[in-house]
Short mmCIF file of C-alpha atoms in Angstrom, two decimals:
data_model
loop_
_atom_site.label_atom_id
_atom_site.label_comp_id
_atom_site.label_asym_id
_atom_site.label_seq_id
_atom_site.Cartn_x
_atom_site.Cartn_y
_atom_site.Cartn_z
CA UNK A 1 -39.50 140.69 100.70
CA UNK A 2 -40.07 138.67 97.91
CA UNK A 3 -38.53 139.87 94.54
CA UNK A 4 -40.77 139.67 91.11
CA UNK A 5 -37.86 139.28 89.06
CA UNK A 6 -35.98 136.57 91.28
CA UNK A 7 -37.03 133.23 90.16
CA UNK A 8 -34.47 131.15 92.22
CA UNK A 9 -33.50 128.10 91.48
CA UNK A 10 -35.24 125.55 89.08
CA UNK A 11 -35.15 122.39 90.80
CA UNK A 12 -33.69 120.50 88.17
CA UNK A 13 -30.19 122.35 89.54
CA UNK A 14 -30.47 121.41 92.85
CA UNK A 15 -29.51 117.67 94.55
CA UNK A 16 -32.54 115.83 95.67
CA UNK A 17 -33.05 112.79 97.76
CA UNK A 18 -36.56 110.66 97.44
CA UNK A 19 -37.98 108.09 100.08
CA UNK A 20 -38.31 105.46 97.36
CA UNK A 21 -34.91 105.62 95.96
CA UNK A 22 -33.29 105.23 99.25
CA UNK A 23 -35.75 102.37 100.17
CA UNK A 24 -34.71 100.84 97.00
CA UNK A 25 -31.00 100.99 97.44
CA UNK A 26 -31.57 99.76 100.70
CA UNK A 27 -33.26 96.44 99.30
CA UNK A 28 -30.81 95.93 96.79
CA UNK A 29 -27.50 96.29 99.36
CA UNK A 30 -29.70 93.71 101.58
CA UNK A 31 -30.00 91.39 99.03
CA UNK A 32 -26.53 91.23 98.29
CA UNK A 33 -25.70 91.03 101.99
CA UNK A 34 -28.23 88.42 102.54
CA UNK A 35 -26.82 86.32 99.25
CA UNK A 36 -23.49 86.07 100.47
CA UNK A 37 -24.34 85.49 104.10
CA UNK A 38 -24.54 81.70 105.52
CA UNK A 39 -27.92 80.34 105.71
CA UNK A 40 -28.25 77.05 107.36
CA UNK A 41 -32.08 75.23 107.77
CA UNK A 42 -32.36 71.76 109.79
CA UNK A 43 -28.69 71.12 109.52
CA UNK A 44 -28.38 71.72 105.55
CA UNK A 45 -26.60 74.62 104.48
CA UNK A 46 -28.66 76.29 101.71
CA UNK A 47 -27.43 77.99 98.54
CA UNK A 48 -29.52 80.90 97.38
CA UNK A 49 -29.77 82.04 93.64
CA UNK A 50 -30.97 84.83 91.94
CA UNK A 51 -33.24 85.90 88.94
CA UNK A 52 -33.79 88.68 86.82
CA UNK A 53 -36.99 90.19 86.28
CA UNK A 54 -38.38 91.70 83.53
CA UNK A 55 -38.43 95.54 85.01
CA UNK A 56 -34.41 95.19 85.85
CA UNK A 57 -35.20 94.14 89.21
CA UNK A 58 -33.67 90.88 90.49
CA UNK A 59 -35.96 87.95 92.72
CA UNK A 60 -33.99 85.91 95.22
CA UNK A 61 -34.65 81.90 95.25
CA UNK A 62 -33.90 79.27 97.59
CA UNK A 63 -31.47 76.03 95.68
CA UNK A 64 -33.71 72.86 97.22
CA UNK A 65 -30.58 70.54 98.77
CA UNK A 66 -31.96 67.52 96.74
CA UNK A 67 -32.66 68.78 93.11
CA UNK A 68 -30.76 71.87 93.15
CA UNK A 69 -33.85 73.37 91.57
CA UNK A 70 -34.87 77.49 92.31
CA UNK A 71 -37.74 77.58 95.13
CA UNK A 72 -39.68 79.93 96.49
CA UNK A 73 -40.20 77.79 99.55
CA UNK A 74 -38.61 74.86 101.39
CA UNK A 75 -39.20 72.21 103.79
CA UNK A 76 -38.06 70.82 107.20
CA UNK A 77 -39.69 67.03 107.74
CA UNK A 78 -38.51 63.59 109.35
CA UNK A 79 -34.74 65.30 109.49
CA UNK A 80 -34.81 66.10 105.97
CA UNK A 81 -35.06 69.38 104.09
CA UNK A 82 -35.89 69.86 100.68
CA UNK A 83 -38.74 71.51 98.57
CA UNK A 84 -42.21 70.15 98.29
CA UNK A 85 -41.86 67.95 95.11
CA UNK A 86 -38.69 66.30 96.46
CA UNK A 87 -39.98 65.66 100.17
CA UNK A 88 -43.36 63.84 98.34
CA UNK A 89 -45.19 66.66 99.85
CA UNK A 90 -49.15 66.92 99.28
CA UNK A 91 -51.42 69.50 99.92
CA UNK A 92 -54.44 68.34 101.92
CA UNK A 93 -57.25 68.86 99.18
CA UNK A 94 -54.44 66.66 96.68
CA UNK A 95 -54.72 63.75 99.61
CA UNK A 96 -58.82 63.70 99.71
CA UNK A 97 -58.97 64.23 96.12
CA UNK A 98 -58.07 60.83 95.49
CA UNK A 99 -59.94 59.56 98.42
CA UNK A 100 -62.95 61.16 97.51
CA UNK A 101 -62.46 59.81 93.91
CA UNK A 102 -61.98 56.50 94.15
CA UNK A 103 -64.77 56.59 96.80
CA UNK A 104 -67.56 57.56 93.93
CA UNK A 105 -66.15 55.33 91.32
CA UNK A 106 -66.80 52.14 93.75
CA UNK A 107 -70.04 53.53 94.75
CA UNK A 108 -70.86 53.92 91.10
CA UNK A 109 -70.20 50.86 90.08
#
């Protein structure tokens, strides 16, 4: 039977546990486990770096092997690896941009 005058507990008092905190601290332990494990593309062995960001979180980068720059991506072509700027990389609307310009200038003209 439930009492009137018993108000229990207030929740404040009481350990909790919520989905997204443990979620979180399971990220963050990855991260570090991932950073200091051995991560080896096409040969290279790859350094990986770290960033703040601006809500106290932290972003994880690749180091490119030639310019030991932060990258979000890198890439594995004729036996080399490296990030897109290093490997002269083009996207395929950079490649017929050109083409397609130089195309109208001679027909212009």
């Amino acid at each position: 039977m439930i009492n009137p005058y018993d108000l229990g507990e207030i929740v404040e008092s009481v350990q909790n546990v919520s989905i997204n905190s443990l979620v979180r601290k399971a990220k963050e332990e990855f991260k570090l486990q991932f950073i200091k494990s051995h991560l080896e593309l096409g040969g290279k062995q790859i350094l990986i770096d770290t960033s703040k960001t601006r809500f106290g979180g932290s972003r994880l980068w690749f180091l490119c092997p030639v310019c030991n720059k932060r990258k979000g991506v890198l890439y594995i072509g004729n036996m080399k690896v490296g990030c897109r700027v290093c490997l002269n990389l083009k996207y395929r609307r950079q490649r017929y941009k050109g083409m397609i310009e130089s195309n109208l200038q001679t027909a212009f003209h």
